[in-house]
Coordinates of C-alpha atoms in Angstrom, one line a residue:
M1 CA 48.4 -41.3 19.7
A2 CA 50.2 -43.4 17.3
S3 CA 50.3 -42.4 13.7
D4 CA 48.5 -44.5 10.9
F5 CA 50.6 -43.4 8.1
D6 CA 53.2 -40.9 6.8
F7 CA 51.7 -38.8 4.1
F8 CA 55.3 -37.6 3.4
D9 CA 57.2 -41.0 3.2
P10 CA 58.6 -41.5 -0.3
E11 CA 57.6 -45.0 0.2
F12 CA 54.2 -44.2 0.6
Q13 CA 54.1 -41.6 -2.3
A14 CA 55.8 -44.3 -4.6
D15 CA 52.6 -46.6 -4.7
V16 CA 49.7 -45.1 -3.0
H17 CA 47.2 -47.8 -4.2
P18 CA 48.2 -50.6 -1.6
H19 CA 48.4 -48.0 1.2
F20 CA 45.0 -46.7 0.4
A21 CA 43.5 -50.2 0.4
R22 CA 45.1 -50.7 4.0
M23 CA 43.7 -47.6 5.1
R24 CA 40.2 -48.1 4.0
E25 CA 40.2 -51.5 5.6
E26 CA 41.9 -50.9 8.9
C27 CA 42.1 -47.1 9.7
P28 CA 39.2 -45.3 7.5
M29 CA 39.9 -42.2 9.8
A30 CA 43.5 -42.3 9.6
H31 CA 45.7 -40.2 11.8
A32 CA 48.9 -38.4 10.9
E33 CA 51.3 -36.6 13.1
E34 CA 53.6 -34.7 11.0
P35 CA 54.0 -31.6 11.2
F36 CA 51.1 -31.8 13.8
D37 CA 48.1 -33.9 14.4
W38 CA 45.7 -34.3 11.5
Y39 CA 43.4 -37.0 9.7
A40 CA 42.8 -38.5 6.4
V41 CA 39.3 -40.3 5.2
T42 CA 39.6 -42.9 2.7
R43 CA 36.3 -44.5 2.0
E44 CA 34.2 -43.1 -0.8
K45 CA 31.2 -42.7 1.6
D46 CA 33.1 -40.8 3.9
V47 CA 34.9 -38.5 1.5
R48 CA 31.6 -37.6 0.0
A49 CA 30.0 -37.0 3.7
L50 CA 33.0 -34.5 4.2
L51 CA 32.6 -32.8 0.9
H52 CA 29.0 -32.0 1.2
D53 CA 28.9 -31.0 4.8
W54 CA 30.7 -27.5 4.3
K55 CA 29.0 -26.4 7.5
Q56 CA 30.8 -28.4 9.8
W57 CA 34.0 -29.2 7.5
T58 CA 35.0 -25.7 6.1
S59 CA 37.1 -24.7 3.4
E60 CA 38.1 -21.3 4.8
L61 CA 41.4 -22.3 6.2
G62 CA 42.5 -23.5 2.7
P63 CA 42.7 -26.8 1.0
G64 CA 46.2 -27.5 2.0
L65 CA 47.9 -28.8 5.2
A66 CA 48.8 -25.2 6.2
R67 CA 46.2 -23.2 8.3
S68 CA 45.8 -20.4 5.8
G69 CA 42.8 -19.5 3.6
G70 CA 43.3 -17.2 0.5
G71 CA 40.1 -15.7 -0.1
V72 CA 39.9 -17.8 -3.6
L73 CA 37.0 -20.0 -4.3
V74 CA 38.8 -23.2 -2.9
S75 CA 39.2 -21.2 0.3
V76 CA 35.8 -19.7 1.0
D77 CA 32.5 -21.2 1.9
P78 CA 28.9 -20.0 1.2
P79 CA 27.4 -17.3 1.0
E80 CA 30.8 -15.7 -0.1
H81 CA 31.6 -18.7 -2.4
T82 CA 28.2 -18.8 -3.8
F83 CA 28.2 -15.3 -4.7
D84 CA 31.9 -15.3 -6.0
R85 CA 31.2 -18.6 -8.3
R86 CA 28.5 -16.7 -9.8
L87 CA 30.5 -14.0 -10.8
V88 CA 33.6 -16.4 -12.0
N89 CA 31.0 -18.6 -13.8
R90 CA 30.4 -15.8 -16.2
A91 CA 34.0 -15.8 -17.0
F92 CA 34.6 -19.2 -17.0
T93 CA 31.9 -21.2 -18.6
P94 CA 32.1 -24.9 -19.9
A95 CA 30.9 -23.7 -23.2
S96 CA 33.7 -21.2 -23.6
L97 CA 36.1 -23.9 -22.4
L98 CA 34.9 -26.6 -24.8
A99 CA 35.1 -23.9 -27.6
M100 CA 38.8 -24.0 -27.3
E101 CA 39.3 -27.5 -28.7
P102 CA 40.4 -26.4 -32.1
Q103 CA 43.0 -24.0 -30.8
I104 CA 44.4 -27.0 -28.4
T105 CA 44.5 -29.2 -31.3
E106 CA 46.6 -26.9 -33.4
L107 CA 48.6 -26.4 -30.3
I108 CA 49.5 -29.9 -29.6
D109 CA 50.2 -30.6 -33.4
E110 CA 52.5 -27.7 -33.3
I111 CA 54.4 -28.9 -30.4
I112 CA 54.6 -32.5 -31.9
D113 CA 56.1 -31.0 -35.0
G114 CA 58.7 -29.6 -32.9
F115 CA 60.0 -33.0 -31.5
V116 CA 58.6 -35.9 -33.4
A117 CA 61.8 -36.4 -35.4
K118 CA 63.7 -37.1 -32.4
G119 CA 62.1 -40.4 -31.7
E120 CA 62.5 -40.5 -28.0
G121 CA 62.5 -38.1 -25.0
D122 CA 60.7 -37.3 -21.7
F123 CA 57.1 -37.3 -22.8
M124 CA 56.4 -34.9 -19.6
Q125 CA 58.8 -32.3 -20.8
L126 CA 58.2 -32.7 -24.4
L127 CA 54.3 -32.5 -24.2
A128 CA 52.5 -32.9 -20.8
V129 CA 54.2 -29.9 -19.2
P130 CA 54.1 -27.1 -21.7
V131 CA 50.3 -27.9 -23.2
P132 CA 48.7 -26.9 -19.9
L133 CA 50.7 -24.0 -19.4
I134 CA 50.2 -22.5 -22.9
V135 CA 46.4 -23.0 -22.4
I136 CA 46.3 -21.5 -19.1
A137 CA 48.3 -18.3 -20.6
W138 CA 45.7 -18.0 -23.4
L139 CA 42.8 -18.0 -20.7
L140 CA 44.3 -15.4 -18.7
G141 CA 45.6 -13.0 -21.6
L142 CA 49.3 -13.6 -20.3
D143 CA 52.7 -14.3 -22.0
P144 CA 53.0 -17.9 -22.9
D145 CA 56.9 -17.9 -22.8
L146 CA 56.9 -15.9 -19.5
V147 CA 54.3 -18.5 -18.0
Q148 CA 56.6 -21.2 -18.8
Q149 CA 59.5 -19.7 -17.1
M150 CA 57.2 -19.3 -14.2
R151 CA 56.5 -22.9 -14.0
P152 CA 59.4 -24.2 -11.7
R153 CA 58.6 -21.7 -9.1
A154 CA 54.9 -22.5 -9.2
D155 CA 55.9 -25.9 -8.3
S156 CA 56.9 -25.1 -5.1
V157 CA 53.7 -23.7 -3.8
I158 CA 51.3 -26.4 -5.2
A159 CA 48.9 -26.9 -2.4
P160 CA 51.4 -25.6 0.3
N161 CA 51.4 -27.4 3.6
A162 CA 53.8 -26.7 6.7
L163 CA 56.4 -29.0 6.0
E164 CA 57.0 -27.4 2.3
Q165 CA 56.9 -24.1 3.9
E166 CA 59.5 -24.9 6.3
E167 CA 61.8 -26.3 3.7
M168 CA 61.5 -23.4 1.5
A169 CA 62.5 -21.3 4.6
R170 CA 65.5 -23.4 5.4
Q171 CA 66.4 -23.1 1.6
M172 CA 66.0 -19.5 1.8
A173 CA 68.3 -19.4 4.7
A174 CA 71.1 -21.6 3.0
E175 CA 71.1 -19.2 0.1
V176 CA 71.7 -16.3 2.5
E177 CA 74.6 -18.2 4.3
S178 CA 76.3 -19.6 1.2
E179 CA 75.6 -16.8 -1.5
G180 CA 74.9 -13.8 0.5
R181 CA 71.5 -11.9 1.1
D182 CA 71.5 -10.9 -2.7
A183 CA 70.3 -14.5 -3.8
A184 CA 67.7 -14.6 -1.3
R185 CA 66.4 -11.1 -2.1
S186 CA 66.7 -12.2 -5.8
T187 CA 64.4 -15.2 -5.2
A188 CA 61.7 -13.0 -3.3
S189 CA 61.9 -10.3 -6.0
R190 CA 61.2 -12.9 -8.9
S191 CA 58.0 -13.7 -6.9
M192 CA 57.2 -10.1 -6.5
S193 CA 57.7 -9.3 -10.1
E194 CA 55.4 -12.1 -11.1
V195 CA 52.7 -10.6 -8.8
Q196 CA 53.4 -7.1 -10.3
Y197 CA 53.2 -8.4 -14.2
F198 CA 49.7 -10.1 -12.9
L199 CA 48.7 -6.7 -11.5
G200 CA 49.7 -4.7 -14.3
T201 CA 48.0 -6.8 -16.8
I202 CA 44.9 -6.4 -14.7
A203 CA 45.2 -2.5 -14.6
E204 CA 45.5 -2.4 -18.4
R205 CA 42.3 -4.3 -18.9
R206 CA 40.4 -1.9 -16.2
A207 CA 41.8 0.9 -18.2
M208 CA 40.4 -0.3 -21.5
H209 CA 37.2 -1.4 -19.9
A210 CA 36.6 2.2 -18.5
A211 CA 37.4 3.6 -21.6
G212 CA 35.1 1.3 -23.7
E213 CA 37.9 -0.1 -25.6
E214 CA 37.4 -3.3 -27.4
M215 CA 39.5 -5.9 -25.1
P216 CA 41.0 -9.5 -25.7
Q217 CA 38.1 -12.0 -25.5
D218 CA 39.8 -14.2 -22.6
T219 CA 39.0 -15.1 -19.2
L220 CA 40.8 -12.3 -17.7
T221 CA 38.6 -9.8 -19.7
A222 CA 35.7 -11.6 -18.3
L223 CA 36.9 -11.4 -14.9
V224 CA 37.5 -7.7 -15.1
A225 CA 34.1 -7.1 -16.8
A226 CA 32.1 -9.5 -14.4
E227 CA 29.4 -7.7 -12.5
L228 CA 26.5 -9.2 -10.3
N229 CA 24.3 -6.9 -8.5
G230 CA 26.4 -4.2 -8.8
R231 CA 29.5 -5.9 -7.5
T232 CA 32.6 -6.6 -9.3
L233 CA 36.0 -8.5 -8.5
T234 CA 38.6 -6.8 -6.8
D235 CA 42.2 -7.0 -7.9
D236 CA 43.0 -9.4 -4.9
E237 CA 40.3 -11.6 -5.8
I238 CA 41.3 -11.5 -9.7
I239 CA 44.9 -12.2 -8.8
G240 CA 44.0 -15.0 -6.3
F241 CA 41.9 -16.6 -9.0
M242 CA 44.8 -16.1 -11.7
G243 CA 47.3 -17.7 -9.4
F244 CA 45.2 -20.6 -8.4
L245 CA 44.1 -21.4 -12.2
F246 CA 47.8 -21.1 -13.1
I247 CA 49.3 -23.4 -10.4
A248 CA 46.2 -25.9 -10.2
G249 CA 44.9 -25.8 -13.4
S250 CA 48.3 -26.4 -15.2
A251 CA 49.8 -28.9 -12.7
T252 CA 46.8 -31.0 -12.4
T253 CA 46.2 -31.5 -16.0
T254 CA 50.0 -32.0 -16.8
Q255 CA 49.5 -35.0 -14.1
L256 CA 46.4 -36.3 -16.0
I257 CA 47.9 -36.3 -19.7
G258 CA 51.3 -38.1 -18.3
N259 CA 49.2 -40.6 -16.0
M260 CA 47.1 -41.6 -18.8
I261 CA 49.7 -42.2 -21.4
Y262 CA 51.9 -44.3 -18.7
R263 CA 49.1 -46.4 -17.9
L264 CA 48.2 -47.2 -21.6
L265 CA 52.1 -48.2 -22.0
Q266 CA 51.7 -50.4 -19.0
N267 CA 48.7 -52.1 -20.4
P268 CA 49.1 -52.6 -24.0
D269 CA 45.8 -54.5 -24.4
Q270 CA 44.2 -51.2 -23.2
M271 CA 46.4 -49.3 -25.6
D272 CA 45.3 -51.5 -28.4
L273 CA 41.6 -51.1 -27.5
V274 CA 41.8 -46.9 -27.5
K275 CA 43.9 -47.0 -30.7
N276 CA 41.2 -49.3 -32.6
N277 CA 38.2 -47.4 -30.9
P278 CA 38.1 -43.5 -30.9
D279 CA 34.6 -43.6 -29.1
L280 CA 36.9 -44.8 -26.3
Y281 CA 38.8 -41.5 -26.1
D282 CA 36.5 -39.8 -23.5
T283 CA 36.2 -43.1 -21.5
C284 CA 40.0 -43.5 -21.2
V285 CA 40.4 -39.9 -19.8
E286 CA 37.8 -40.6 -17.3
E287 CA 39.1 -43.9 -16.4
S288 CA 42.7 -42.4 -16.0
L289 CA 41.2 -39.9 -13.7
R290 CA 39.6 -42.4 -11.5
Y291 CA 42.6 -44.7 -11.5
D292 CA 45.3 -41.9 -11.0
A293 CA 43.8 -38.8 -9.4
P294 CA 46.1 -36.1 -10.3
V295 CA 45.5 -34.6 -6.5
N296 CA 45.7 -37.2 -3.8
G297 CA 43.3 -35.2 -2.0
L298 CA 42.4 -31.7 -0.5
F299 CA 41.9 -30.7 3.1
R300 CA 38.8 -29.4 5.2
T301 CA 38.9 -28.2 8.5
A302 CA 36.7 -29.0 11.7
V303 CA 34.5 -25.9 12.4
E304 CA 34.1 -27.1 16.0
D305 CA 34.8 -30.0 18.3
T306 CA 33.1 -33.2 16.6
E307 CA 33.2 -36.9 16.3
F308 CA 33.8 -38.7 13.0
L309 CA 33.9 -42.5 12.3
G310 CA 34.2 -42.9 16.4
V311 CA 37.3 -40.4 16.3
Q312 CA 37.0 -37.4 18.6
V313 CA 38.2 -34.5 16.2
P314 CA 38.8 -31.1 17.9
K315 CA 38.0 -27.9 16.3
D316 CA 40.4 -26.4 13.7
T317 CA 41.8 -30.0 12.9
K318 CA 42.8 -30.6 9.5
V319 CA 41.1 -33.7 7.5
L320 CA 42.4 -34.9 4.0
C321 CA 39.7 -36.1 1.8
M322 CA 41.4 -38.7 0.0
F323 CA 40.2 -38.5 -3.6
G324 CA 42.5 -41.0 -5.0
S325 CA 41.4 -43.6 -2.3
A326 CA 37.7 -42.8 -2.9
N327 CA 38.5 -43.5 -6.6
L328 CA 39.6 -47.1 -5.8
D329 CA 37.2 -48.2 -3.1
P330 CA 35.5 -51.5 -3.9
E331 CA 32.3 -50.3 -2.6
M332 CA 32.0 -48.1 -5.7
W333 CA 33.6 -50.0 -8.5
D334 CA 34.0 -53.4 -9.5
E335 CA 37.8 -54.6 -9.8
P336 CA 38.8 -51.1 -8.7
E337 CA 42.6 -52.0 -9.1
K338 CA 42.2 -52.6 -12.6
F339 CA 42.7 -50.2 -15.5
D340 CA 40.0 -50.7 -17.8
V341 CA 39.0 -48.2 -20.5
T342 CA 35.6 -50.2 -21.3
R343 CA 34.1 -49.1 -18.1
D344 CA 30.6 -47.5 -18.2
Y345 CA 31.2 -43.9 -19.1
E346 CA 28.5 -42.5 -16.9
D347 CA 29.6 -44.5 -13.7
L348 CA 33.2 -43.5 -14.4
K349 CA 32.1 -39.6 -14.4
L350 CA 31.2 -40.2 -10.7
H351 CA 34.9 -40.3 -9.6
Y352 CA 36.4 -37.8 -7.1
A353 CA 39.3 -36.5 -9.3
F354 CA 37.6 -33.1 -9.5
G355 CA 36.4 -33.2 -6.0
Q356 CA 32.5 -32.9 -5.5
G357 CA 30.0 -30.8 -3.9
I358 CA 30.2 -27.1 -3.9
H359 CA 34.0 -26.9 -4.6
Y360 CA 33.8 -29.1 -7.9
C361 CA 36.6 -28.0 -10.3
M362 CA 35.2 -25.3 -12.7
G363 CA 38.2 -26.2 -14.9
A364 CA 37.3 -29.9 -15.8
P365 CA 35.9 -29.4 -18.8
L366 CA 39.1 -27.9 -20.1
A367 CA 41.4 -30.6 -18.6
R368 CA 38.9 -33.3 -20.3
V369 CA 39.4 -31.5 -23.6
E370 CA 43.2 -31.1 -23.5
A371 CA 43.7 -34.9 -22.2
K372 CA 41.3 -36.1 -25.1
V373 CA 43.1 -34.0 -27.9
A374 CA 46.7 -35.0 -26.2
L375 CA 45.5 -38.9 -26.4
K376 CA 44.1 -38.6 -29.9
L377 CA 47.3 -36.8 -31.6
V378 CA 49.6 -38.9 -29.5
L379 CA 48.3 -42.1 -30.9
E380 CA 48.2 -40.8 -34.2
R381 CA 51.5 -39.1 -34.6
M382 CA 53.7 -41.1 -32.2
P383 CA 53.4 -44.8 -33.6
N384 CA 55.1 -47.5 -31.6
L385 CA 55.0 -45.6 -28.4
R386 CA 57.0 -47.2 -25.7
L387 CA 58.8 -46.9 -22.5
T388 CA 62.6 -46.7 -22.5
G389 CA 63.0 -46.5 -18.6
E390 CA 61.4 -46.4 -15.2
P391 CA 59.6 -43.2 -14.6
E392 CA 60.1 -41.0 -11.6
E393 CA 57.4 -40.0 -9.3
I394 CA 56.4 -36.6 -8.6
S395 CA 58.0 -35.1 -5.6
A396 CA 54.9 -32.9 -4.3
P397 CA 52.9 -34.9 -2.1
V398 CA 49.7 -33.6 -2.7
L399 CA 50.0 -34.6 -6.6
H400 CA 49.9 -38.2 -7.8
G401 CA 51.7 -39.5 -10.6
V402 CA 55.0 -39.5 -12.8
E403 CA 57.2 -36.5 -13.0
T404 CA 59.5 -38.1 -15.8
L405 CA 58.4 -40.3 -18.4
P406 CA 61.0 -41.7 -20.6
V407 CA 59.7 -43.0 -24.2
A408 CA 60.7 -43.6 -27.7
W409 CA 58.4 -43.9 -31.1
D410 CA 58.9 -44.6 -34.6
P411 CA 59.7 -41.0 -36.1
P412 CA 58.4 -40.2 -39.6
L413 CA 60.2 -41.3 -42.6
K414 CA 62.2 -38.5 -44.2
S415 CA 60.9 -37.5 -47.6

């Protein structure tokens, strides 16, 4: 069986839009054969069908290409998913996330204060990377400085797949060969120390809860205290949610902020519209999510032998629901390849950047707040923002967008 596309080809990743268009037209159930046979659905109606049929297309073998679940919300189906989500919802309510806007505004102002006088730099490292990481640290009651140090290692496990795992194993072997076993052992111990840090923080909260002491008002406290019908979350469940939130919640919001600013810089007319109409901030965020879904897609697995779009799909076969392609389907949106901040807001919110169905992203309200505040303050405090070079595409295949964004702006006049 011939392969219809190569998801890991740098040429594919460099500009996914034309590849998505070809796949929707020529092979809506596209086949890939690296590192084993799997498929991808690219049309909006087909992505919707898979996401809403969890009985046939399970999440229990994980949202990545690797065949491994994790017991976290994205890797379980009902009834376990329903129960867990109700528990976590008590700790992760939209209202509590939206209430963080003043804190986030203060944070972004402080970060901009630290670099605005420079007049140039990599926007991703200056703002798009640190903001979501610090916000996640706040949510989980963790040390923001430590969380930022953990980011590079977190990048290596974003939506893990078989190819990435093999590459990590090769790197570990190379460390053993070139620098001795101590180097490889150090890599493993760093990861273990981070797990121990998470577990230690959870243990502290459990002790405070048992003693009836006043605890910090954050998501970790709510997770520790959450109870439903006599059931509470285990340490493994809490650490799984913390790890998932840390990795997925920070990296995707980083991409959202970076992609949005990049598209505005590419489209000066749209930039001017947003600058002159603050009412368009929310619409601009949604159009960015539609046009550049931060996650190309997530996987489902066939529960049994089945047929989909005329293709025989064996049991346990992985199928990628291409969010990015569904967001560009002309059957869903007029002129989908046009970045347009004047689209209807309610229509835009039907995009797939946060998924759909039972696994719709719980962190969506927070990502939207972070992006909106970042947009507002960047426009206000970094005048004449402009590109100074070509950005680099992010290297993790599951993510979409820029990894670097070289820019300049007019620094404030010295008093």
